[in-house]
Amino acid sequence: GSLLLAVHFYSSPRAAPLIPSTALGALLVILSSLLAYAGIRRSLRNASLFLSLCLTISVFWCGYGVVFILRGQGVLNDTGDFRNALVPGLVTFTLALLIIAVAGFLCREVVLAMVASAVSLASAHEVATHYSTAFGSSAVACNYMIVCLVGGYFALGRILYFLTKEKIALPGTDLAKKEMHKQIQPTSGSVNHFAVTGLILNMLSASVFGCRLLGVTGKLFIGQVPWLWAAGIYQLGICILSYRAMDVLTATFFGFTSILKFAGGYCLLYPIWQPEEPSFPTPFLVVFSILFAVLALFLTLKSPVDGLYLLFYVAYCIALACRPKGFFEGGPQGVDVAIFVASALMTLIHLYNAKASAKIPTGKGAVKALLARSSFLKLREGADLHAPYLGYSKYADAEVLGYACSVLASFAITMTGDPQAPLATVVIPWVVVAGGILKLLSGSVAFARGKTLESSAFILYAVMWIIWGLTRYGGLYGTARSFHAAVGIIAFMLFNGFIVFCTLFLNSAWFFYSLTFFLIAVSFLLDAIHALPAGYDIAATLIFGLVSFYCFLSALFNSVFEGSCLPMGRPIVQLSGVGGGMTKCLHLPARKASSVKRIADILKDGGTCGIPTDTVYVLVAACNRPDAVEKAHQSKRQAQDRPMSLWISSLKQLEPAKHLFSPLLWDFMEAAWPSPISLVVPRGEWVDFLGMKDSAKYVGTPQSIAIRIPDCSVTTHLIDLVGPIAVTSANPTGEADTTHHNQVYAKLGDKVDAVLCDGPSPENIASTVVDCTKINSGNIGFFRVGIIPKSQV
């Protein structure tokens, strides 16, 4: 990328540049996507400065490239247009990359610091060339050549590092060892390396409007849209990555700021369809400032400095609400200048504190110490802070953002708008971005966390907001109400009716949330058929907005504090055997050895657990704990004709009692196991060798016992740690087998102590049960033919 730019600036004094503007822009956009990929992939290994540098230059080249494309296509033809388009971005990245360079030099990341400082100097020189003919473009090209040389050295170091299997590492190119002493702890929510890039994106959008106020640029126009929309798109990515870093509050904040960036870019496009500047809906901006203020209050509990930073956005929304022309007025632009300065300071603090041993104080722990004395409010902490009810997830909960987007979208459409000039008021970005795009994001994260119903509702509502926002406020059907729009809305209402029915079994808050959206859909339908009563749509949106705001507060409280300060309520309809997972049953990912050890400790202490196997999920208890075996027997209402079975991890556990088995039966067990085959063998003195004691009466029948060695490494490892286990299927007697850990939660979540989560079962069929009580006479029978057919047995 730097080589392209170096060639461009060396050839720029010529009448015809060596690389056409459109081609250069397209190549920079492609390279920016590759840089973003490299930074995100590296972030999984905790190289925070490398991540920040890659993402920052990626945003820079993305916006920069699109501006070059606009120039090549003749969009920026007027005198000074190219300068007005480029300078806000160049100013931002001059300062941002300088901050990264300073942090790099302070933390002895010299190679990365040299790259950042060279690109920063190149941007500064380019700004100078636009304002003074005394500065030539050769200085810009020289700086980019420095980046080429340093980047080549870095690439060579990494190639040698991998080819020699980590034996040769050039100075400054070994990222892994410096980070080895730091353990990544994403569950704590305290380490979010993506926040730095998010703050730089805030600088970028503030720079576009701040430069206009300070007279650095001559006007606000379409040429600055690439910076704003590139910042908005990357901010959505930072929002998702912040959820990946288990940082709910910061992810929500970046989601909010992305809305403002898309709205700012949308407003700069206004000359395309109307001569006058657009007006802004005041109620929406007031509500937006309230949401920012609430989020700032909760973020203060984590870091007071971050909470104070959010107050700038509260002031920004208030400034926008007070001025009818919004982004084009001096008041909001003045707040933009303050946001630019504050974001630069926050970037420096976050970058330095992420790398240095001596931290810049941000007040972390001060509020926590105050709340420690309170008996009413207690902060959520620990490894299970973001653990979902239904299994293991790589993402934190996004419901806070989903509810907030519902609030924003509902208050945005309180502006009725003029049917003759639907685009005169800025409504589309608030409805489409907040109600649509961010709600789709929330639904996707909810789905990744196993919340199927919530994700379905969020995604359905997002599609509805996008379609209705573009249709009504984009002038797609004008004054003629469309029959086809009405049919589509009725179809959405039918889907929402199904969601309302399902929420009866979820909780009260979700029931009212989905029911009040029904009122919104009705207002859409009445408007489409031109039969909307006066004031109905305002009332419907206000009711839905208030219910959404309560859900937003409840989700915030539940994500920050223990207990239920603002409860979501109990299910309106409670079915027997449904909703067991709503209790705080421990759930652990089966892929971790530490999880298996923890399950083993629970079983040794007399607990019962649901675990995955080579077939379906089962409920287990340690055989040497009769109390636990009895508890497992009672928790699933075990029928007398369906006794519990015995599982071992190896025939070595039966070696001391080998003389009590016939040679034929022993040979058959050796041939059959490990596998999904349970062998029913005669009960005898061999049972005593397994230390079953009083629990033996719950396992098998007085005449026989079903015994098995499962063909599952997780299960056999667990048995190695615990000893023989008593096993029964993880479902109440008479019901279908459980083939996913979610089903174990739903059926037995309030009766077991923990569930080892491994997603869907490898098979949907239970084991084959073979009767070996008469094997010595040459006969075997089958109690159940499962996954292994008779012929194979």
Coordinates of C-alpha atoms in Angstrom, one line a residue, residues 149-502:
L149 CA 11.4 -0.5 4.1
V150 CA 10.3 -1.0 7.7
G151 CA 7.4 -3.1 6.5
G152 CA 9.7 -5.2 4.4
Y153 CA 12.0 -5.8 7.4
F154 CA 9.0 -6.7 9.6
A155 CA 7.7 -9.2 6.9
L156 CA 11.2 -10.7 6.5
G157 CA 11.4 -11.2 10.3
R158 CA 8.0 -12.9 10.5
I159 CA 8.8 -15.2 7.6
L160 CA 12.1 -16.2 9.2
Y161 CA 10.3 -16.7 12.5
F162 CA 7.9 -19.2 11.0
L163 CA 10.3 -21.0 8.6
T164 CA 12.8 -21.6 11.3
K165 CA 10.1 -22.7 13.7
E166 CA 10.7 -19.8 16.1
K167 CA 14.5 -20.2 16.3
I168 CA 15.3 -17.0 14.4
A169 CA 13.6 -13.7 15.3
L170 CA 14.8 -10.4 14.0
P171 CA 14.8 -7.6 16.7
G172 CA 11.3 -6.0 17.0
T173 CA 9.5 -8.7 15.0
D174 CA 8.7 -11.2 17.7
L175 CA 5.2 -10.3 18.9
A176 CA 4.4 -13.6 20.6
K177 CA 7.1 -13.7 23.3
K178 CA 6.4 -10.2 24.6
E179 CA 2.8 -11.2 25.1
M180 CA 3.5 -14.6 26.6
H181 CA 3.4 -13.4 30.2
K182 CA 0.0 -11.9 29.7
Q183 CA -3.0 -14.2 30.0
I184 CA -6.0 -13.2 27.9
Q185 CA -9.0 -13.0 30.2
P186 CA -11.9 -11.9 28.0
T187 CA -14.5 -13.0 30.5
S188 CA -13.5 -10.2 32.9
G189 CA -14.7 -7.6 30.5
S190 CA -11.6 -5.4 31.5
V191 CA -9.5 -6.0 28.4
N192 CA -10.9 -4.7 25.2
H193 CA -8.1 -4.0 22.7
F194 CA -10.6 -2.8 20.1
A195 CA -11.6 0.3 22.1
V196 CA -8.6 2.2 20.8
T197 CA -9.7 1.9 17.2
G198 CA -13.3 2.8 18.2
L199 CA -12.0 6.0 19.8
I200 CA -10.0 6.9 16.7
L201 CA -13.1 6.4 14.6
N202 CA -14.9 8.9 16.9
M203 CA -12.0 11.4 16.2
L204 CA -12.5 10.9 12.4
S205 CA -16.2 11.7 12.4
A206 CA -15.7 14.7 14.8
S207 CA -12.9 16.0 12.5
V208 CA -15.2 16.3 9.5
F209 CA -17.6 18.7 11.2
G210 CA -15.0 20.3 13.5
C211 CA -12.7 21.3 10.5
R212 CA -15.7 23.2 9.0
L213 CA -16.2 25.2 12.2
L214 CA -12.5 26.1 12.5
G215 CA -12.3 27.1 8.9
V216 CA -9.9 24.3 7.9
T217 CA -12.3 23.2 5.2
G218 CA -14.6 25.5 3.1
K219 CA -17.8 23.4 3.1
L220 CA -19.6 20.2 4.1
F221 CA -20.3 18.2 1.0
I222 CA -20.5 14.7 -0.5
G223 CA -16.7 14.4 -0.7
Q224 CA -16.5 13.9 3.1
V225 CA -19.1 11.1 3.2
P226 CA -16.4 8.4 2.6
W227 CA -14.8 9.3 5.9
L228 CA -18.1 9.2 7.9
W229 CA -19.4 6.0 6.4
A230 CA -16.0 4.2 6.6
A231 CA -16.0 5.2 10.3
G232 CA -19.6 4.0 10.7
I233 CA -18.9 0.6 9.0
Y234 CA -15.7 0.0 10.9
Q235 CA -17.5 1.1 14.1
L236 CA -20.1 -1.7 13.5
G237 CA -17.2 -4.1 13.3
I238 CA -15.7 -2.8 16.5
C239 CA -19.1 -3.2 18.1
I240 CA -19.1 -6.9 17.2
L241 CA -15.5 -7.4 18.2
S242 CA -16.2 -5.7 21.6
Y243 CA -19.0 -8.3 22.1
R244 CA -16.3 -10.9 21.3
A245 CA -14.1 -9.3 24.0
M246 CA -17.1 -9.7 26.4
D247 CA -17.4 -5.9 26.9
V248 CA -21.2 -5.2 26.7
L249 CA -21.1 -1.5 27.7
T250 CA -18.3 -0.4 25.3
A251 CA -20.0 -2.4 22.5
T252 CA -23.3 -0.7 23.1
F253 CA -21.5 2.7 23.1
F254 CA -19.8 2.0 19.8
G255 CA -23.1 0.9 18.4
F256 CA -24.7 4.2 19.4
T257 CA -21.9 6.2 17.8
S258 CA -22.1 4.3 14.5
I259 CA -25.6 5.6 14.2
L260 CA -24.4 9.2 14.4
K261 CA -21.7 8.5 11.8
F262 CA -24.2 7.1 9.3
A263 CA -26.6 9.9 9.9
G264 CA -23.9 12.5 9.4
G265 CA -22.9 11.0 6.1
Y266 CA -26.5 10.8 5.0
C267 CA -27.0 14.5 5.7
L268 CA -24.1 15.4 3.5
L269 CA -25.9 13.8 0.6
Y270 CA -28.8 16.1 0.9
P271 CA -27.9 18.3 -2.2
I272 CA -28.7 15.2 -4.4
W273 CA -32.4 15.4 -3.8
Q274 CA -33.2 18.9 -2.3
P275 CA -31.6 22.4 -2.3
E276 CA -32.2 23.2 1.3
E277 CA -30.5 21.6 4.4
P278 CA -32.6 18.9 6.1
S279 CA -34.2 19.3 9.6
F280 CA -33.8 17.0 12.6
P281 CA -36.5 15.3 14.7
T282 CA -36.1 16.8 18.2
P283 CA -37.8 14.0 20.3
F284 CA -35.5 11.4 18.9
L285 CA -32.3 13.3 19.8
V286 CA -33.6 14.0 23.3
V287 CA -34.2 10.3 23.8
F288 CA -30.8 9.5 22.3
S289 CA -29.2 11.9 24.9
I290 CA -31.0 10.1 27.7
L291 CA -29.7 6.7 26.5
F292 CA -26.2 8.1 26.3
A293 CA -26.6 9.4 29.9
V294 CA -27.8 6.1 31.3
L295 CA -25.0 4.3 29.5
A296 CA -22.5 6.8 30.9
L297 CA -23.8 6.2 34.4
F298 CA -23.2 2.4 34.1
L299 CA -19.9 2.8 32.4
T300 CA -18.7 5.0 35.3
L301 CA -19.0 2.0 37.5
K302 CA -16.4 0.3 35.3
S303 CA -14.2 3.3 34.7
P304 CA -15.1 6.9 35.7
V305 CA -13.0 8.4 32.9
D306 CA -14.9 6.4 30.3
G307 CA -18.2 7.6 31.9
L308 CA -17.1 11.2 31.7
Y309 CA -16.1 10.8 28.1
L310 CA -19.6 9.6 27.2
L311 CA -21.0 12.9 28.6
F312 CA -19.6 14.6 25.5
Y313 CA -22.0 12.6 23.5
V314 CA -24.9 13.5 25.8
A315 CA -24.0 17.2 25.1
Y316 CA -23.7 16.4 21.4
C317 CA -27.2 15.0 21.2
I318 CA -28.6 17.9 23.2
A319 CA -26.8 20.4 20.8
L320 CA -28.2 18.6 17.8
A321 CA -31.7 18.7 19.3
C322 CA -31.4 22.4 20.1
R323 CA -30.5 23.4 16.5
P324 CA -33.0 22.7 13.7
K325 CA -30.3 22.1 11.1
G326 CA -28.3 19.7 13.3
F327 CA -24.9 18.8 11.9
F328 CA -24.7 22.0 9.9
E329 CA -24.9 24.4 12.9
G330 CA -22.1 25.8 14.9
G331 CA -23.2 24.4 18.2
P332 CA -22.9 20.7 17.4
Q333 CA -19.7 21.4 15.5
G334 CA -18.2 23.0 18.6
V335 CA -19.0 19.9 20.6
D336 CA -17.4 17.9 17.7
V337 CA -14.2 19.8 18.4
A338 CA -14.4 18.9 22.1
I339 CA -15.1 15.2 21.1
F340 CA -12.0 15.2 18.9
V341 CA -9.8 16.4 21.7
A342 CA -11.3 14.1 24.3
S343 CA -11.1 11.1 22.0
A344 CA -7.4 11.8 21.3
L345 CA -6.7 11.9 25.1
M346 CA -8.7 8.7 25.7
T347 CA -6.9 7.0 22.8
L348 CA -3.5 7.8 24.5
I349 CA -4.7 6.6 27.9
H350 CA -6.1 3.3 26.6
L351 CA -3.1 2.6 24.4
Y352 CA -0.6 3.4 27.1
N353 CA -2.4 1.5 29.9
A354 CA -2.8 -1.6 27.7
K355 CA 1.0 -1.9 27.3
A356 CA 2.8 -0.1 30.2
S357 CA 3.3 -1.5 33.7
A358 CA 2.8 2.0 35.3
K359 CA -0.8 3.0 34.5
I360 CA -2.4 6.4 33.9
P361 CA -5.1 6.5 36.7
T362 CA -8.6 6.3 35.3
G363 CA -10.5 5.7 38.6
K364 CA -11.0 1.9 38.0
G365 CA -11.8 0.2 41.3
A366 CA -12.9 3.5 43.0
V367 CA -16.6 3.0 42.4
K368 CA -16.2 -0.8 42.9
A369 CA -14.8 -0.1 46.4
L370 CA -17.7 2.2 47.2
L371 CA -20.3 -0.4 46.0
A372 CA -18.6 -3.1 48.1
R373 CA -20.0 -1.5 51.2
S374 CA -23.5 -1.5 49.8
S375 CA -25.8 -4.5 50.6
F376 CA -28.4 -3.5 48.0
L377 CA -26.2 -3.3 44.8
K378 CA -23.4 -5.8 44.1
L379 CA -21.4 -5.8 40.9
R380 CA -21.3 -8.9 38.7
E381 CA -17.7 -10.3 38.6
G382 CA -15.9 -13.6 37.8
A383 CA -15.4 -16.0 35.0
D384 CA -19.2 -16.6 34.6
L385 CA -20.0 -12.9 34.1
H386 CA -21.2 -13.4 30.5
A387 CA -22.0 -17.1 30.6
P388 CA -25.3 -17.7 28.8
Y389 CA -28.1 -19.8 30.2
L390 CA -27.9 -22.1 27.2
G391 CA -24.4 -23.3 26.9
Y392 CA -21.1 -21.8 25.8
S393 CA -20.8 -18.7 23.7
K394 CA -17.9 -16.6 22.4
Y395 CA -20.0 -13.4 22.6
A396 CA -21.4 -11.2 25.4
D397 CA -25.1 -10.5 25.5
A398 CA -26.3 -7.9 23.0
E399 CA -29.8 -7.5 24.3
V400 CA -29.0 -4.1 25.8
L401 CA -28.2 -2.7 22.3
G402 CA -31.3 -4.5 20.8
Y403 CA -33.7 -2.8 23.3
A404 CA -32.0 0.6 22.9
C405 CA -32.4 0.4 19.1
S406 CA -36.1 -0.3 19.6
V407 CA -36.4 2.9 21.7
L408 CA -34.5 4.9 19.1
A409 CA -36.4 3.6 16.1
S410 CA -39.8 4.1 17.8
F411 CA -39.1 7.7 18.8
A412 CA -37.7 8.5 15.3
I413 CA -41.0 7.7 13.6
T414 CA -42.9 10.1 15.9
M415 CA -42.0 12.6 13.1
T416 CA -44.9 12.2 10.7
G417 CA -43.0 13.9 7.8
D418 CA -44.4 15.6 4.7
P419 CA -45.7 13.1 2.1
Q420 CA -44.8 15.7 -0.6
A421 CA -41.2 16.0 0.6
P422 CA -40.4 12.8 2.7
L423 CA -36.6 13.4 2.7
A424 CA -36.8 16.9 4.2
T425 CA -36.6 15.5 7.7
V426 CA -33.7 13.2 8.7
V427 CA -35.5 10.0 9.7
I428 CA -34.1 7.2 7.5
P429 CA -30.7 6.8 9.2
W430 CA -32.3 6.7 12.6
V431 CA -34.8 4.0 11.6
V432 CA -32.8 2.0 9.2
V433 CA -29.4 2.0 11.0
A434 CA -30.7 1.9 14.6
G435 CA -33.9 -0.1 14.1
G436 CA -32.6 -2.2 11.3
I437 CA -28.8 -2.8 11.0
L438 CA -28.0 -2.7 14.7
K439 CA -31.0 -4.8 15.6
L440 CA -29.9 -7.4 13.0
L441 CA -26.5 -7.4 14.8
S442 CA -28.2 -7.9 18.2
G443 CA -30.3 -10.7 16.8
S444 CA -27.2 -12.5 15.4
V445 CA -25.3 -12.2 18.7
A446 CA -28.4 -13.5 20.5
F447 CA -28.6 -16.5 18.2
A448 CA -24.9 -17.2 18.8
R449 CA -25.7 -17.3 22.6
G450 CA -28.5 -19.9 22.1
K451 CA -31.4 -17.4 22.5
T452 CA -33.4 -18.7 19.5
L453 CA -36.7 -16.9 20.3
E454 CA -35.1 -13.5 21.2
S455 CA -32.9 -13.6 18.1
S456 CA -35.9 -14.5 15.9
A457 CA -37.8 -11.5 17.2
F458 CA -34.9 -9.1 16.9
I459 CA -34.2 -10.1 13.3
L460 CA -37.9 -10.0 12.3
Y461 CA -38.3 -6.5 13.8
A462 CA -35.1 -5.3 12.1
V463 CA -36.4 -6.4 8.7
M464 CA -39.7 -4.6 9.5
W465 CA -38.0 -1.3 10.5
I466 CA -35.7 -1.4 7.4
I467 CA -38.6 -2.0 4.9
W468 CA -41.0 0.5 6.6
G469 CA -38.3 3.1 7.1
L470 CA -37.3 3.1 3.4
T471 CA -40.9 2.8 2.2
R472 CA -42.5 5.6 4.3
Y473 CA -39.6 8.0 4.8
G474 CA -37.8 7.3 1.5
G475 CA -40.8 8.3 -0.6
L476 CA -41.0 4.9 -2.3
Y477 CA -44.7 4.9 -2.5
G478 CA -45.4 8.6 -2.1
T479 CA -49.0 9.6 -1.5
A480 CA -50.6 6.6 -3.2
R481 CA -51.0 3.9 -0.4
S482 CA -50.0 0.5 -1.7
F483 CA -52.0 -2.7 -1.5
H484 CA -48.8 -4.7 -1.7
A485 CA -47.3 -2.9 1.3
A486 CA -50.4 -3.8 3.3
V487 CA -50.2 -7.5 2.4
G488 CA -46.5 -7.5 3.5
I489 CA -47.3 -5.9 6.8
I490 CA -50.1 -8.4 7.4
A491 CA -47.5 -11.2 6.8
F492 CA -45.2 -9.6 9.4
M493 CA -48.1 -9.4 11.9
L494 CA -48.8 -13.1 11.5
F495 CA -45.1 -13.9 12.3
N496 CA -45.2 -11.5 15.2
G497 CA -48.3 -13.2 16.5
F498 CA -46.4 -16.4 16.7
I499 CA -43.6 -14.6 18.6
V500 CA -46.2 -13.1 21.0
F501 CA -47.5 -16.6 21.7
C502 CA -44.0 -18.0 22.3

